[in-house]
Amino acid sequence: MAGWYAREILDPGKQPLLVMLVAFIVTFLFIRLSVRMIRAGVSWWPKNVESGGLHIHHVVFGTVFAVIAGIGLASATGGHRPWAEIFAGLFGVGIALILDEFALILRLEDVYWSQAGRLSVDAVVLGAAAMGLLVLGAAPFGVTDSSSDGEPVSGWEYLVVVLVNGGFALVALAKGKVFTGLLGMLVPVFALVGALRLARPGSPWAHRRYPAGSTKARRAQLREERRGWVQRLRVRVYDAIAGRPSEP
């Protein structure tokens, strides 16, 4: 196990990223536990942080942590142990606190316990998935330093790979496949599959290319109805992790 860790994590320089991922997940789970305890009115659990009657959301603390960590990682000491791991862990804590209130930032109103607040959980899942894929060795847009035959990759080859794979990701996003499109920026096969499959009803792609009553529009709607179980499973998992929203 120690040999695998040294070979797969330490030698490629992935330890700070792994620390960031662990800190991110632990912080999200802790802060969700905390807000659920506060919501349930548990008497012995610490209450919301307030100053002069102003509720200070945890996104504020997350922003401060992320700024400090970002500056630290960009500094001369940020590339050396143990500071690389310390700043990476602090950054993971910060972005977990920020993304947990992503919906609040987007709407500029407190929608934490509403249905709209579920967007924050989506953002956290995407963030964790992206970091996990990077730890496993995924490269943005599938770009690597050398080709399959070991030869260095030229600037033009970089450009072509980014444009092609980035184009697939954009098509997937336009088809309403947010998870597939964003993760496809790290694992291009996700973007390719998302780009080739039918668009989801209501997406920009379907709105422009699937006229009402057309065969593709009917097929897209039927596929959406068939995958209803996926949405129901997602809701159950989100309820278990983040708590049920107060609105239907």
Short mmCIF file of C-alpha atoms in Angstrom, two decimals:
data_model
loop_
_atom_site.label_atom_id
_atom_site.label_comp_id
_atom_site.label_asym_id
_atom_site.label_seq_id
_atom_site.Cartn_x
_atom_site.Cartn_y
_atom_site.Cartn_z
CA MET A 1 0.00 0.00 0.00
CA ALA A 2 2.84 2.38 0.89
CA GLY A 3 4.53 1.57 -2.42
CA TRP A 4 1.33 2.24 -4.37
CA TYR A 5 0.82 5.55 -2.54
CA ALA A 6 4.37 6.67 -3.27
CA ARG A 7 4.12 5.64 -6.93
CA GLU A 8 0.63 6.97 -7.69
CA ILE A 9 0.30 9.96 -5.34
CA LEU A 10 3.65 11.20 -4.00
CA ASP A 11 5.86 10.81 -7.07
CA PRO A 12 3.43 12.52 -9.51
CA GLY A 13 2.92 15.33 -6.97
CA LYS A 14 -0.77 14.57 -6.32
CA GLN A 15 -0.64 14.65 -2.52
CA PRO A 16 -1.78 18.30 -2.22
CA LEU A 17 -4.71 17.56 -4.53
CA LEU A 18 -5.64 14.49 -2.51
CA VAL A 19 -5.49 16.52 0.72
CA MET A 20 -7.70 19.14 -0.94
CA LEU A 21 -10.25 16.49 -1.96
CA VAL A 22 -10.38 14.94 1.52
CA ALA A 23 -10.68 18.36 3.18
CA PHE A 24 -13.42 19.31 0.70
CA ILE A 25 -15.52 16.21 1.37
CA VAL A 26 -15.06 16.25 5.16
CA THR A 27 -15.91 19.96 5.35
CA PHE A 28 -19.05 19.58 3.25
CA LEU A 29 -20.29 16.66 5.32
CA PHE A 30 -19.53 18.50 8.56
CA ILE A 31 -21.19 21.76 7.54
CA ARG A 32 -24.29 19.90 6.33
CA LEU A 33 -24.44 18.04 9.64
CA SER A 34 -24.08 21.36 11.45
CA VAL A 35 -26.85 23.19 9.58
CA ARG A 36 -29.16 20.20 9.95
CA MET A 37 -28.56 20.14 13.71
CA ILE A 38 -29.26 23.87 13.88
CA ARG A 39 -32.38 23.42 11.74
CA ALA A 40 -33.58 20.65 14.06
CA GLY A 41 -33.12 22.94 17.06
CA VAL A 42 -30.67 20.68 18.91
CA SER A 43 -30.01 22.63 22.10
CA TRP A 44 -26.40 21.60 22.71
CA TRP A 45 -25.19 22.23 19.15
CA PRO A 46 -23.60 25.66 18.39
CA LYS A 47 -26.00 28.09 16.71
CA ASN A 48 -25.61 30.30 13.63
CA VAL A 49 -22.82 32.86 13.68
CA GLU A 50 -24.30 36.34 14.05
CA SER A 51 -22.91 39.82 14.54
CA GLY A 52 -25.19 42.69 15.47
CA GLY A 53 -28.21 40.69 14.35
CA LEU A 54 -26.57 39.88 10.98
CA HIS A 55 -26.41 36.20 10.08
CA ILE A 56 -22.94 35.53 8.71
CA HIS A 57 -23.24 32.71 6.18
CA HIS A 58 -20.44 30.16 5.97
CA VAL A 59 -19.69 31.26 2.40
CA VAL A 60 -18.01 34.30 4.01
CA PHE A 61 -15.60 32.09 5.96
CA GLY A 62 -15.07 29.96 2.85
CA THR A 63 -14.12 33.02 0.82
CA VAL A 64 -11.57 34.11 3.41
CA PHE A 65 -10.05 30.61 3.59
CA ALA A 66 -9.91 30.29 -0.21
CA VAL A 67 -8.23 33.69 -0.61
CA ILE A 68 -5.60 32.91 2.03
CA ALA A 69 -4.97 29.46 0.55
CA GLY A 70 -4.83 30.76 -3.02
CA ILE A 71 -2.25 33.37 -2.09
CA GLY A 72 -0.29 30.76 -0.16
CA LEU A 73 -0.28 28.28 -3.04
CA ALA A 74 0.92 30.98 -5.45
CA SER A 75 3.70 32.07 -3.09
CA ALA A 76 7.27 30.81 -3.10
CA THR A 77 6.52 28.40 -0.25
CA GLY A 78 3.32 27.07 -1.85
CA GLY A 79 5.18 24.46 -3.87
CA HIS A 80 7.03 22.93 -0.96
CA ARG A 81 6.03 20.52 1.78
CA PRO A 82 4.30 20.80 4.12
CA TRP A 83 2.94 24.16 2.97
CA ALA A 84 1.61 22.78 -0.31
CA GLU A 85 -0.54 20.29 1.58
CA ILE A 86 -1.55 22.84 4.26
CA PHE A 87 -2.66 25.46 1.76
CA ALA A 88 -4.35 22.83 -0.44
CA GLY A 89 -6.29 21.52 2.55
CA LEU A 90 -7.33 25.05 3.52
CA PHE A 91 -8.42 25.68 -0.06
CA GLY A 92 -10.50 22.51 0.01
CA VAL A 93 -12.20 23.71 3.20
CA GLY A 94 -12.84 27.11 1.65
CA ILE A 95 -14.37 25.96 -1.62
CA ALA A 96 -16.54 23.40 0.20
CA LEU A 97 -18.02 26.22 2.28
CA ILE A 98 -18.44 28.37 -0.83
CA LEU A 99 -20.02 25.73 -3.05
CA ASP A 100 -22.36 24.63 -0.27
CA GLU A 101 -23.97 28.06 -0.66
CA PHE A 102 -23.51 28.35 -4.42
CA ALA A 103 -27.25 28.76 -5.00
CA LEU A 104 -27.32 31.64 -2.52
CA ILE A 105 -24.48 33.38 -4.38
CA LEU A 106 -26.15 32.82 -7.75
CA ARG A 107 -29.56 34.14 -6.68
CA LEU A 108 -28.36 36.71 -4.13
CA GLU A 109 -31.00 35.47 -1.68
CA ASP A 110 -31.15 32.84 1.03
CA VAL A 111 -32.50 29.76 -0.77
CA TYR A 112 -30.45 27.28 1.26
CA TRP A 113 -33.41 25.14 2.35
CA SER A 114 -35.54 25.66 -0.74
CA GLN A 115 -35.69 23.46 -3.82
CA ALA A 116 -33.54 26.01 -5.63
CA GLY A 117 -30.87 25.43 -3.01
CA ARG A 118 -30.28 21.94 -4.39
CA LEU A 119 -28.10 23.61 -7.00
CA SER A 120 -25.50 23.96 -4.26
CA VAL A 121 -25.40 20.19 -3.77
CA ASP A 122 -25.00 19.74 -7.53
CA ALA A 123 -22.04 22.13 -7.43
CA VAL A 124 -20.45 20.22 -4.55
CA VAL A 125 -20.88 16.87 -6.33
CA LEU A 126 -19.31 18.29 -9.49
CA GLY A 127 -16.43 19.79 -7.52
CA ALA A 128 -15.71 16.52 -5.74
CA ALA A 129 -15.96 14.54 -8.98
CA ALA A 130 -13.57 16.90 -10.76
CA MET A 131 -10.98 16.69 -7.99
CA GLY A 132 -11.38 12.92 -7.80
CA LEU A 133 -10.81 12.55 -11.53
CA LEU A 134 -7.69 14.72 -11.34
CA VAL A 135 -6.35 12.57 -8.50
CA LEU A 136 -6.95 9.51 -10.67
CA GLY A 137 -4.89 11.08 -13.46
CA ALA A 138 -7.43 12.76 -15.72
CA ALA A 139 -6.05 15.65 -17.81
CA PRO A 140 -8.16 18.68 -18.75
CA PHE A 141 -9.61 18.15 -22.26
CA GLY A 142 -7.49 14.99 -22.55
CA VAL A 143 -4.31 16.99 -23.19
CA THR A 144 -1.09 15.27 -22.15
CA ASP A 145 2.59 16.19 -22.48
CA SER A 146 3.35 13.37 -24.92
CA SER A 147 1.56 11.34 -27.58
CA SER A 148 0.92 7.60 -27.51
CA ASP A 149 4.32 6.96 -29.14
CA GLY A 150 6.15 8.99 -26.49
CA GLU A 151 6.90 11.99 -28.72
CA PRO A 152 6.38 15.50 -27.26
CA VAL A 153 3.07 17.12 -28.19
CA SER A 154 3.32 20.27 -30.31
CA GLY A 155 1.40 23.48 -29.68
CA TRP A 156 -0.86 22.82 -32.68
CA GLU A 157 -1.71 19.36 -31.37
CA TYR A 158 -2.59 20.88 -28.00
CA LEU A 159 -4.86 23.39 -29.74
CA VAL A 160 -6.64 20.78 -31.87
CA VAL A 161 -7.25 18.45 -28.91
CA VAL A 162 -8.62 21.28 -26.75
CA LEU A 163 -10.87 22.59 -29.53
CA VAL A 164 -12.27 19.17 -30.41
CA ASN A 165 -12.82 17.92 -26.87
CA GLY A 166 -13.95 21.34 -25.69
CA GLY A 167 -16.43 21.43 -28.57
CA PHE A 168 -17.93 18.09 -27.50
CA ALA A 169 -18.24 19.41 -23.93
CA LEU A 170 -20.02 22.57 -25.12
CA VAL A 171 -22.48 20.53 -27.21
CA ALA A 172 -23.20 18.28 -24.22
CA LEU A 173 -23.86 21.35 -22.06
CA ALA A 174 -26.11 22.85 -24.75
CA LYS A 175 -28.07 19.59 -24.73
CA GLY A 176 -28.81 20.06 -21.03
CA LYS A 177 -26.30 17.45 -19.84
CA VAL A 178 -24.54 19.55 -17.22
CA PHE A 179 -22.76 16.78 -15.32
CA THR A 180 -21.71 15.01 -18.51
CA GLY A 181 -20.48 18.20 -20.15
CA LEU A 182 -18.49 19.50 -17.19
CA LEU A 183 -16.94 16.14 -16.34
CA GLY A 184 -16.27 15.69 -20.04
CA MET A 185 -13.78 18.53 -19.79
CA LEU A 186 -11.63 16.12 -17.78
CA VAL A 187 -12.66 12.81 -19.37
CA PRO A 188 -13.45 13.53 -23.04
CA VAL A 189 -15.39 10.30 -23.56
CA PHE A 190 -18.11 11.69 -21.25
CA ALA A 191 -18.40 14.78 -23.44
CA LEU A 192 -18.46 12.68 -26.61
CA VAL A 193 -21.30 10.49 -25.32
CA GLY A 194 -23.23 13.54 -24.13
CA ALA A 195 -22.77 15.28 -27.46
CA LEU A 196 -24.01 12.29 -29.47
CA ARG A 197 -27.08 11.47 -27.39
CA LEU A 198 -30.46 13.17 -27.60
CA ALA A 199 -30.80 16.55 -25.92
CA ARG A 200 -32.90 16.88 -22.80
CA PRO A 201 -36.30 18.56 -23.26
CA GLY A 202 -36.12 22.27 -22.50
CA SER A 203 -32.39 22.53 -23.21
CA PRO A 204 -31.10 25.22 -25.62
CA TRP A 205 -30.26 22.50 -28.18
CA ALA A 206 -33.73 20.97 -28.03
CA HIS A 207 -35.37 24.38 -28.17
CA ARG A 208 -33.57 25.29 -31.40
CA ARG A 209 -33.31 21.92 -33.16
CA TYR A 210 -36.29 19.83 -31.99
CA PRO A 211 -39.50 21.48 -33.29
CA ALA A 212 -42.62 20.80 -31.22
CA GLY A 213 -44.23 17.53 -32.31
CA SER A 214 -41.13 16.32 -34.17
CA THR A 215 -39.84 12.78 -33.84
CA LYS A 216 -36.76 13.90 -31.92
CA ALA A 217 -38.83 16.00 -29.55
CA ARG A 218 -41.07 13.00 -28.77
CA ARG A 219 -38.09 10.68 -28.35
CA ALA A 220 -36.38 13.16 -26.03
CA GLN A 221 -39.50 13.50 -23.89
CA LEU A 222 -39.97 9.73 -23.73
CA ARG A 223 -36.34 9.22 -22.70
CA GLU A 224 -36.75 11.89 -20.01
CA GLU A 225 -39.78 10.07 -18.62
CA ARG A 226 -37.96 6.75 -18.65
CA ARG A 227 -35.05 8.17 -16.64
CA GLY A 228 -37.39 9.43 -13.94
CA TRP A 229 -36.01 6.79 -11.58
CA VAL A 230 -32.58 8.46 -11.84
CA GLN A 231 -34.06 11.74 -10.65
CA ARG A 232 -35.90 10.02 -7.80
CA LEU A 233 -32.70 8.26 -6.70
CA ARG A 234 -30.82 11.56 -6.85
CA VAL A 235 -33.46 13.21 -4.67
CA ARG A 236 -33.25 10.43 -2.07
CA VAL A 237 -29.45 10.61 -1.94
CA TYR A 238 -29.50 14.40 -1.68
CA ASP A 239 -32.14 14.23 1.08
CA ALA A 240 -29.99 11.78 3.03
CA ILE A 241 -26.84 13.88 2.69
CA ALA A 242 -28.10 17.45 2.68
CA GLY A 243 -31.56 17.28 4.28
CA ARG A 244 -34.94 17.76 2.70
CA PRO A 245 -35.81 21.17 1.27
CA SER A 246 -38.57 23.11 2.98
CA GLU A 247 -40.38 23.70 -0.32
CA PRO A 248 -41.75 21.02 -2.72
#
